[in-house]
Amino acid sequence: MKKVLLALMLAAGTVHTAQAEDVLHLYNWNNYIAPETVKNFEKSCKCRVVQDYYGAMEEMLAKLAAGAKGYDVVIPTGFAIPPMIKQNLLQPLDKSKLANAKNVSPAFMNTQFDQGNKYSLPYSFSTTLVGYNDKKIKELGINPSSWAIIFDPAVLAKIKGKVTVLDDSREVFAAALMYNGYSANSTKPEEWKKAQATIIKAKPFWAAFNGQSYIKELTLGNIWVAHGYSSDMFQANIDAKAAKRNFGVAYGLQKEGNTLSLDSMVVLKTAPRPDLAAKFVNFMLDGKNASELTNMIGTGTPNAAAAPFVKPEMKQNSAVFPSAEQMKKLQQLTALEGKALRDLNRMWTQVKTAK
Amino acid sequence: MHSKQSKWLWAAALLAYAFLYVPLIIVVVYSFNDSKLNAEWVGFTFKWYDMLFKNEQMLVAARNSLLIAIVTSVCATVLGTLAGLAMHKYKLRLLPLLVLTPIAIPEILMGVSLLIFFVMLNMTLGLVSVALAHIAFCIGFVAIVVRSRLQGMDESLVEAARDLGATPVQAFRLVTMPLIMPGIIAGALMAFTLSIDDFVITFFTAGAGASTLPLQIYSMIRIAVTPEVNAVSTLLMVLTLCLILLASKLAPSALRAE
């Protein structure tokens, strides 16, 4: 008994001290880096990559705020960067080691969440848009490139009960604000009121608020139009093809504008291996390496040098490579606080309970 | 009248069991479904299990889970058995309270407090911190099982052994220990199961590179419940079920008293 215990403790110990060899600890979303990219990086740095995952930004922030250490690189979404900076969790990036930073398209640099990119460099983005059953929407002659497809009762009459929108107050209001020609980050109460009226008018035509299973519903053909994330629509299309459906799931940006969620790479102050972290960030900013994630899960890439390596059928997709014109209309949502947040919650409750 | 009542009782029991088991059965069925969607039956396949065994992340998580569960069950069994013996022998008011509190405390509190504690000690979170946390919350469960086994034991046997010249240690080793062995083993199996299945406490105390199966599954369902998740859940279920059956075979009285 004692011997077994000792052996196990030693085994656990060796696993533990193994961290002293060359290991990069990446704290990331699950399935958010291509396996071949990891293998190539391991070859180039002669080290191992160990990944840990979070399921939500709040989770990652909570864990790091509590003092969890041992991770080198984290890949947070825009709004999570300011609290990380405020809590002194990040170390400034040494640009001299990051020659590939020049590959990032200027439109994704210098965002409100990290002015001057002192701490973060863009990794990948997704947009919130409309995904739709290409066969049905074509048959009905509906134009999917405007938010009218989920807000205009005249259009909705043709697809009543076949539309879902995200169960996310901020995203739905942002879409309605843009449809009315306002900024997604508007702070004017009268604009919010108007957006709310738009939502309540459209609601009777919607099947549900759905943020969970719309990929499946689209793939099965139960719904024809879904408000959701671009990478999910990409997945829905792959699933529809795999299930040999007689339609595909198409998606693209809306002419009034879309919200953008940009994930960036940051290096923690407590990183055990800041040298490997810098190598990793630089490696991921290489065009070919950045393209592998886009090819795998269909996210957009902020990396201009990735274009030649992205699958041709994806290159045409505005959600993956927005034109300069469309880029101007992409907005990252700011974090709402205090009164604005309370107002939004109140208005959302009114939407939910509206007949 | 009587038979009518029992019919209703049967119906209620069946409904309750259906509510518990139908979702599990669905997961098992879909883990063999030849389609990515948990929506329609396409055909029978083993490919998700095949993918599972090729998934390196999953294998590392499984290895971590097993390693932690083994260390936890060994340590918690030794400590829990000692605690059970102490609770049985010395009728102290405070002792059961101290040993059993971790069972009653909400897991989330325990997870958060352990995390803060480990950070305070300046300990790097990893497999060791998870194992320590698991041992802490498993001791109470083992102690309960062992104590209930002791309560069902005939004390005169130990006294007889002492009368016949056995030292206290000999009496324990040759009489008490064999008699409570089923309880000890049941406790060890329980500790193993609890450790393998725990999510909340593990979530807070796991450090870089110490992901376990439940953590792995949780991070995967953020995207979509893929058949691979169904497959790994099925395997985890089968393992847990076997251990529970084994434990209840060994210490039926203890588990019934729970």
PDB file of N, CA, C and O in Angstrom, chain B residues 33-81:
ATOM      1  N   ASN B  33     -24.306   6.891 -33.190  1.00  0.00           N
ATOM      2  CA  ASN B  33     -25.029   7.360 -34.373  1.00  0.00           C
ATOM      3  C   ASN B  33     -24.074   7.908 -35.440  1.00  0.00           C
ATOM      4  O   ASN B  33     -23.195   8.705 -35.130  1.00  0.00           O
ATOM      5  N   ASP B  34     -24.269   7.497 -36.657  1.00  0.00           N
ATOM      6  CA  ASP B  34     -23.369   7.880 -37.752  1.00  0.00           C
ATOM      7  C   ASP B  34     -23.699   9.258 -38.318  1.00  0.00           C
ATOM      8  O   ASP B  34     -23.772   9.436 -39.522  1.00  0.00           O
ATOM      9  N   SER B  35     -23.909  10.226 -37.430  1.00  0.00           N
ATOM     10  CA  SER B  35     -24.204  11.576 -37.893  1.00  0.00           C
ATOM     11  C   SER B  35     -23.741  12.543 -36.818  1.00  0.00           C
ATOM     12  O   SER B  35     -23.717  12.206 -35.635  1.00  0.00           O
ATOM     13  N   LYS B  36     -23.376  13.749 -37.227  1.00  0.00           N
ATOM     14  CA  LYS B  36     -22.889  14.718 -36.247  1.00  0.00           C
ATOM     15  C   LYS B  36     -24.019  15.315 -35.422  1.00  0.00           C
ATOM     16  O   LYS B  36     -23.796  15.956 -34.424  1.00  0.00           O
ATOM     17  N   LEU B  37     -25.244  15.118 -35.898  1.00  0.00           N
ATOM     18  CA  LEU B  37     -26.367  15.785 -35.242  1.00  0.00           C
ATOM     19  C   LEU B  37     -27.049  14.864 -34.247  1.00  0.00           C
ATOM     20  O   LEU B  37     -27.338  13.722 -34.551  1.00  0.00           O
ATOM     21  N   ASN B  38     -27.326  15.405 -33.061  1.00  0.00           N
ATOM     22  CA  ASN B  38     -28.079  14.617 -32.090  1.00  0.00           C
ATOM     23  C   ASN B  38     -29.560  14.784 -32.395  1.00  0.00           C
ATOM     24  O   ASN B  38     -30.319  15.262 -31.570  1.00  0.00           O
ATOM     25  N   ALA B  39     -29.956  14.440 -33.581  1.00  0.00           N
ATOM     26  CA  ALA B  39     -31.338  14.729 -33.939  1.00  0.00           C
ATOM     27  C   ALA B  39     -32.031  13.576 -34.636  1.00  0.00           C
ATOM     28  O   ALA B  39     -33.207  13.352 -34.453  1.00  0.00           O
ATOM     29  N   GLU B  40     -31.301  12.828 -35.432  1.00  0.00           N
ATOM     30  CA  GLU B  40     -31.957  11.750 -36.160  1.00  0.00           C
ATOM     31  C   GLU B  40     -30.998  10.573 -36.237  1.00  0.00           C
ATOM     32  O   GLU B  40     -29.788  10.743 -36.278  1.00  0.00           O
ATOM     33  N   TRP B  41     -31.562   9.376 -36.270  1.00  0.00           N
ATOM     34  CA  TRP B  41     -30.744   8.180 -36.348  1.00  0.00           C
ATOM     35  C   TRP B  41     -30.371   7.908 -37.797  1.00  0.00           C
ATOM     36  O   TRP B  41     -31.247   7.817 -38.651  1.00  0.00           O
ATOM     37  N   VAL B  42     -29.077   7.823 -38.071  1.00  0.00           N
ATOM     38  CA  VAL B  42     -28.643   7.607 -39.452  1.00  0.00           C
ATOM     39  C   VAL B  42     -28.139   6.183 -39.649  1.00  0.00           C
ATOM     40  O   VAL B  42     -28.456   5.516 -40.630  1.00  0.00           O
ATOM     41  N   GLY B  43     -27.353   5.704 -38.702  1.00  0.00           N
ATOM     42  CA  GLY B  43     -26.814   4.355 -38.826  1.00  0.00           C
ATOM     43  C   GLY B  43     -25.851   4.093 -37.692  1.00  0.00           C
ATOM     44  O   GLY B  43     -25.434   5.018 -36.993  1.00  0.00           O
ATOM     45  N   PHE B  44     -25.503   2.832 -37.515  1.00  0.00           N
ATOM     46  CA  PHE B  44     -24.651   2.454 -36.394  1.00  0.00           C
ATOM     47  C   PHE B  44     -23.175   2.637 -36.748  1.00  0.00           C
ATOM     48  O   PHE B  44     -22.754   2.304 -37.842  1.00  0.00           O
ATOM     49  N   THR B  45     -22.395   3.202 -35.817  1.00  0.00           N
ATOM     50  CA  THR B  45     -20.979   3.373 -36.092  1.00  0.00           C
ATOM     51  C   THR B  45     -20.176   3.381 -34.792  1.00  0.00           C
ATOM     52  O   THR B  45     -20.688   3.739 -33.742  1.00  0.00           O
ATOM     53  N   PHE B  46     -18.919   2.974 -34.903  1.00  0.00           N
ATOM     54  CA  PHE B  46     -18.008   3.068 -33.769  1.00  0.00           C
ATOM     55  C   PHE B  46     -17.053   4.239 -33.953  1.00  0.00           C
ATOM     56  O   PHE B  46     -16.124   4.412 -33.190  1.00  0.00           O
ATOM     57  N   LYS B  47     -17.278   5.041 -35.001  1.00  0.00           N
ATOM     58  CA  LYS B  47     -16.235   6.001 -35.381  1.00  0.00           C
ATOM     59  C   LYS B  47     -15.964   7.056 -34.307  1.00  0.00           C
ATOM     60  O   LYS B  47     -14.859   7.544 -34.194  1.00  0.00           O
ATOM     61  N   TRP B  48     -16.986   7.399 -33.499  1.00  0.00           N
ATOM     62  CA  TRP B  48     -16.766   8.429 -32.478  1.00  0.00           C
ATOM     63  C   TRP B  48     -15.830   7.908 -31.400  1.00  0.00           C
ATOM     64  O   TRP B  48     -15.015   8.638 -30.854  1.00  0.00           O
ATOM     65  N   TYR B  49     -15.984   6.603 -31.094  1.00  0.00           N
ATOM     66  CA  TYR B  49     -15.091   5.995 -30.112  1.00  0.00           C
ATOM     67  C   TYR B  49     -13.672   5.933 -30.677  1.00  0.00           C
ATOM     68  O   TYR B  49     -12.695   6.157 -29.978  1.00  0.00           O
ATOM     69  N   ASP B  50     -13.611   5.656 -31.953  1.00  0.00           N
ATOM     70  CA  ASP B  50     -12.314   5.611 -32.629  1.00  0.00           C
ATOM     71  C   ASP B  50     -11.638   6.985 -32.558  1.00  0.00           C
ATOM     72  O   ASP B  50     -10.461   7.096 -32.227  1.00  0.00           O
ATOM     73  N   MET B  51     -12.422   8.010 -32.850  1.00  0.00           N
ATOM     74  CA  MET B  51     -11.892   9.378 -32.809  1.00  0.00           C
ATOM     75  C   MET B  51     -11.423   9.730 -31.396  1.00  0.00           C
ATOM     76  O   MET B  51     -10.409  10.398 -31.204  1.00  0.00           O
ATOM     77  N   LEU B  52     -12.205   9.266 -30.446  1.00  0.00           N
ATOM     78  CA  LEU B  52     -11.907   9.537 -29.046  1.00  0.00           C
ATOM     79  C   LEU B  52     -10.525   9.020 -28.667  1.00  0.00           C
ATOM     80  O   LEU B  52      -9.739   9.699 -28.019  1.00  0.00           O
ATOM     81  N   PHE B  53     -10.238   7.788 -29.101  1.00  0.00           N
ATOM     82  CA  PHE B  53      -8.970   7.172 -28.723  1.00  0.00           C
ATOM     83  C   PHE B  53      -7.802   7.714 -29.532  1.00  0.00           C
ATOM     84  O   PHE B  53      -6.657   7.374 -29.273  1.00  0.00           O
ATOM     85  N   LYS B  54      -8.102   8.575 -30.510  1.00  0.00           N
ATOM     86  CA  LYS B  54      -7.019   9.216 -31.258  1.00  0.00           C
ATOM     87  C   LYS B  54      -6.834  10.656 -30.795  1.00  0.00           C
ATOM     88  O   LYS B  54      -5.939  11.347 -31.249  1.00  0.00           O
ATOM     89  N   ASN B  55      -7.736  11.095 -29.913  1.00  0.00           N
ATOM     90  CA  ASN B  55      -7.708  12.482 -29.470  1.00  0.00           C
ATOM     91  C   ASN B  55      -6.753  12.639 -28.287  1.00  0.00           C
ATOM     92  O   ASN B  55      -7.043  12.232 -27.173  1.00  0.00           O
ATOM     93  N   GLU B  56      -5.619  13.261 -28.571  1.00  0.00           N
ATOM     94  CA  GLU B  56      -4.567  13.319 -27.569  1.00  0.00           C
ATOM     95  C   GLU B  56      -4.982  14.077 -26.312  1.00  0.00           C
ATOM     96  O   GLU B  56      -4.727  13.650 -25.197  1.00  0.00           O
ATOM     97  N   GLN B  57      -5.685  15.208 -26.521  1.00  0.00           N
ATOM     98  CA  GLN B  57      -6.147  16.012 -25.389  1.00  0.00           C
ATOM     99  C   GLN B  57      -7.004  15.170 -24.451  1.00  0.00           C
ATOM    100  O   GLN B  57      -6.898  15.235 -23.237  1.00  0.00           O
ATOM    101  N   MET B  58      -7.870  14.379 -25.078  1.00  0.00           N
ATOM    102  CA  MET B  58      -8.794  13.554 -24.330  1.00  0.00           C
ATOM    103  C   MET B  58      -8.026  12.494 -23.536  1.00  0.00           C
ATOM    104  O   MET B  58      -8.343  12.227 -22.386  1.00  0.00           O
ATOM    105  N   LEU B  59      -7.012  11.913 -24.169  1.00  0.00           N
ATOM    106  CA  LEU B  59      -6.247  10.868 -23.504  1.00  0.00           C
ATOM    107  C   LEU B  59      -5.469  11.430 -22.316  1.00  0.00           C
ATOM    108  O   LEU B  59      -5.392  10.805 -21.263  1.00  0.00           O
ATOM    109  N   VAL B  60      -4.918  12.625 -22.504  1.00  0.00           N
ATOM    110  CA  VAL B  60      -4.196  13.259 -21.396  1.00  0.00           C
ATOM    111  C   VAL B  60      -5.158  13.526 -20.247  1.00  0.00           C
ATOM    112  O   VAL B  60      -4.854  13.257 -19.082  1.00  0.00           O
ATOM    113  N   ALA B  61      -6.351  14.030 -20.583  1.00  0.00           N
ATOM    114  CA  ALA B  61      -7.346  14.313 -19.546  1.00  0.00           C
ATOM    115  C   ALA B  61      -7.751  13.028 -18.833  1.00  0.00           C
ATOM    116  O   ALA B  61      -7.899  13.000 -17.608  1.00  0.00           O
ATOM    117  N   ALA B  62      -7.896  11.941 -19.591  1.00  0.00           N
ATOM    118  CA  ALA B  62      -8.277  10.661 -18.997  1.00  0.00           C
ATOM    119  C   ALA B  62      -7.173  10.170 -18.062  1.00  0.00           C
ATOM    120  O   ALA B  62      -7.439   9.689 -16.960  1.00  0.00           O
ATOM    121  N   ARG B  63      -5.933  10.340 -18.519  1.00  0.00           N
ATOM    122  CA  ARG B  63      -4.807   9.927 -17.683  1.00  0.00           C
ATOM    123  C   ARG B  63      -4.791  10.730 -16.377  1.00  0.00           C
ATOM    124  O   ARG B  63      -4.647  10.173 -15.293  1.00  0.00           O
ATOM    125  N   ASN B  64      -4.972  12.047 -16.501  1.00  0.00           N
ATOM    126  CA  ASN B  64      -5.010  12.895 -15.309  1.00  0.00           C
ATOM    127  C   ASN B  64      -6.120  12.457 -14.369  1.00  0.00           C
ATOM    128  O   ASN B  64      -5.923  12.348 -13.165  1.00  0.00           O
ATOM    129  N   SER B  65      -7.301  12.212 -14.943  1.00  0.00           N
ATOM    130  CA  SER B  65      -8.446  11.810 -14.132  1.00  0.00           C
ATOM    131  C   SER B  65      -8.141  10.544 -13.355  1.00  0.00           C
ATOM    132  O   SER B  65      -8.416  10.459 -12.155  1.00  0.00           O
ATOM    133  N   LEU B  66      -7.582   9.555 -14.033  1.00  0.00           N
ATOM    134  CA  LEU B  66      -7.305   8.277 -13.396  1.00  0.00           C
ATOM    135  C   LEU B  66      -6.236   8.414 -12.317  1.00  0.00           C
ATOM    136  O   LEU B  66      -6.377   7.896 -11.213  1.00  0.00           O
ATOM    137  N   LEU B  67      -5.181   9.152 -12.653  1.00  0.00           N
ATOM    138  CA  LEU B  67      -4.088   9.347 -11.698  1.00  0.00           C
ATOM    139  C   LEU B  67      -4.617  10.001 -10.424  1.00  0.00           C
ATOM    140  O   LEU B  67      -4.360   9.532  -9.308  1.00  0.00           O
ATOM    141  N   ILE B  68      -5.382  11.057 -10.597  1.00  0.00           N
ATOM    142  CA  ILE B  68      -5.928  11.776  -9.442  1.00  0.00           C
ATOM    143  C   ILE B  68      -6.873  10.877  -8.655  1.00  0.00           C
ATOM    144  O   ILE B  68      -6.833  10.826  -7.429  1.00  0.00           O
ATOM    145  N   ALA B  69      -7.712  10.120  -9.384  1.00  0.00           N
ATOM    146  CA  ALA B  69      -8.689   9.264  -8.704  1.00  0.00           C
ATOM    147  C   ALA B  69      -7.997   8.175  -7.892  1.00  0.00           C
ATOM    148  O   ALA B  69      -8.420   7.860  -6.779  1.00  0.00           O
ATOM    149  N   ILE B  70      -6.920   7.611  -8.437  1.00  0.00           N
ATOM    150  CA  ILE B  70      -6.213   6.544  -7.721  1.00  0.00           C
ATOM    151  C   ILE B  70      -5.551   7.106  -6.462  1.00  0.00           C
ATOM    152  O   ILE B  70      -5.738   6.590  -5.357  1.00  0.00           O
ATOM    153  N   VAL B  71      -4.805   8.195  -6.628  1.00  0.00           N
ATOM    154  CA  VAL B  71      -4.146   8.808  -5.465  1.00  0.00           C
ATOM    155  C   VAL B  71      -5.192   9.212  -4.426  1.00  0.00           C
ATOM    156  O   VAL B  71      -5.040   8.957  -3.232  1.00  0.00           O
ATOM    157  N   THR B  72      -6.296   9.815  -4.902  1.00  0.00           N
ATOM    158  CA  THR B  72      -7.350  10.256  -3.987  1.00  0.00           C
ATOM    159  C   THR B  72      -7.945   9.086  -3.228  1.00  0.00           C
ATOM    160  O   THR B  72      -8.092   9.132  -2.012  1.00  0.00           O
ATOM    161  N   SER B  73      -8.278   8.002  -3.950  1.00  0.00           N
ATOM    162  CA  SER B  73      -8.955   6.910  -3.250  1.00  0.00           C
ATOM    163  C   SER B  73      -8.021   6.251  -2.237  1.00  0.00           C
ATOM    164  O   SER B  73      -8.453   5.895  -1.144  1.00  0.00           O
ATOM    165  N   VAL B  74      -6.730   6.142  -2.564  1.00  0.00           N
ATOM    166  CA  VAL B  74      -5.792   5.537  -1.612  1.00  0.00           C
ATOM    167  C   VAL B  74      -5.671   6.415  -0.352  1.00  0.00           C
ATOM    168  O   VAL B  74      -5.899   5.957   0.768  1.00  0.00           O
ATOM    169  N   CYS B  75      -5.364   7.691  -0.559  1.00  0.00           N
ATOM    170  CA  CYS B  75      -5.154   8.580   0.593  1.00  0.00           C
ATOM    171  C   CYS B  75      -6.434   8.778   1.389  1.00  0.00           C
ATOM    172  O   CYS B  75      -6.429   8.709   2.618  1.00  0.00           O
ATOM    173  N   ALA B  76      -7.534   9.029   0.694  1.00  0.00           N
ATOM    174  CA  ALA B  76      -8.790   9.301   1.394  1.00  0.00           C
ATOM    175  C   ALA B  76      -9.252   8.062   2.147  1.00  0.00           C
ATOM    176  O   ALA B  76      -9.867   8.166   3.208  1.00  0.00           O
ATOM    177  N   THR B  77      -8.942   6.869   1.623  1.00  0.00           N
ATOM    178  CA  THR B  77      -9.357   5.648   2.302  1.00  0.00           C
ATOM    179  C   THR B  77      -8.589   5.475   3.599  1.00  0.00           C
ATOM    180  O   THR B  77      -9.169   5.190   4.649  1.00  0.00           O
ATOM    181  N   VAL B  78      -7.277   5.670   3.552  1.00  0.00           N
ATOM    182  CA  VAL B  78      -6.467   5.550   4.768  1.00  0.00           C
ATOM    183  C   VAL B  78      -6.949   6.564   5.816  1.00  0.00           C
ATOM    184  O   VAL B  78      -7.303   6.206   6.943  1.00  0.00           O
ATOM    185  N   LEU B  79      -7.024   7.835   5.417  1.00  0.00           N
ATOM    186  CA  LEU B  79      -7.406   8.882   6.365  1.00  0.00           C
ATOM    187  C   LEU B  79      -8.855   8.730   6.812  1.00  0.00           C
ATOM    188  O   LEU B  79      -9.178   8.902   7.986  1.00  0.00           O
ATOM    189  N   GLY B  80      -9.724   8.391   5.863  1.00  0.00           N
ATOM    190  CA  GLY B  80     -11.148   8.257   6.174  1.00  0.00           C
ATOM    191  C   GLY B  80     -11.400   7.090   7.114  1.00  0.00           C
ATOM    192  O   GLY B  80     -12.239   7.176   8.016  1.00  0.00           O
ATOM    193  N   THR B  81     -10.660   5.987   6.911  1.00  0.00           N
ATOM    194  CA  THR B  81     -10.821   4.830   7.794  1.00  0.00           C
ATOM    195  C   THR B  81     -10.400   5.208   9.212  1.00  0.00           C
ATOM    196  O   THR B  81     -11.096   4.899  10.183  1.00  0.00           O
TER     197      THR B  81
END
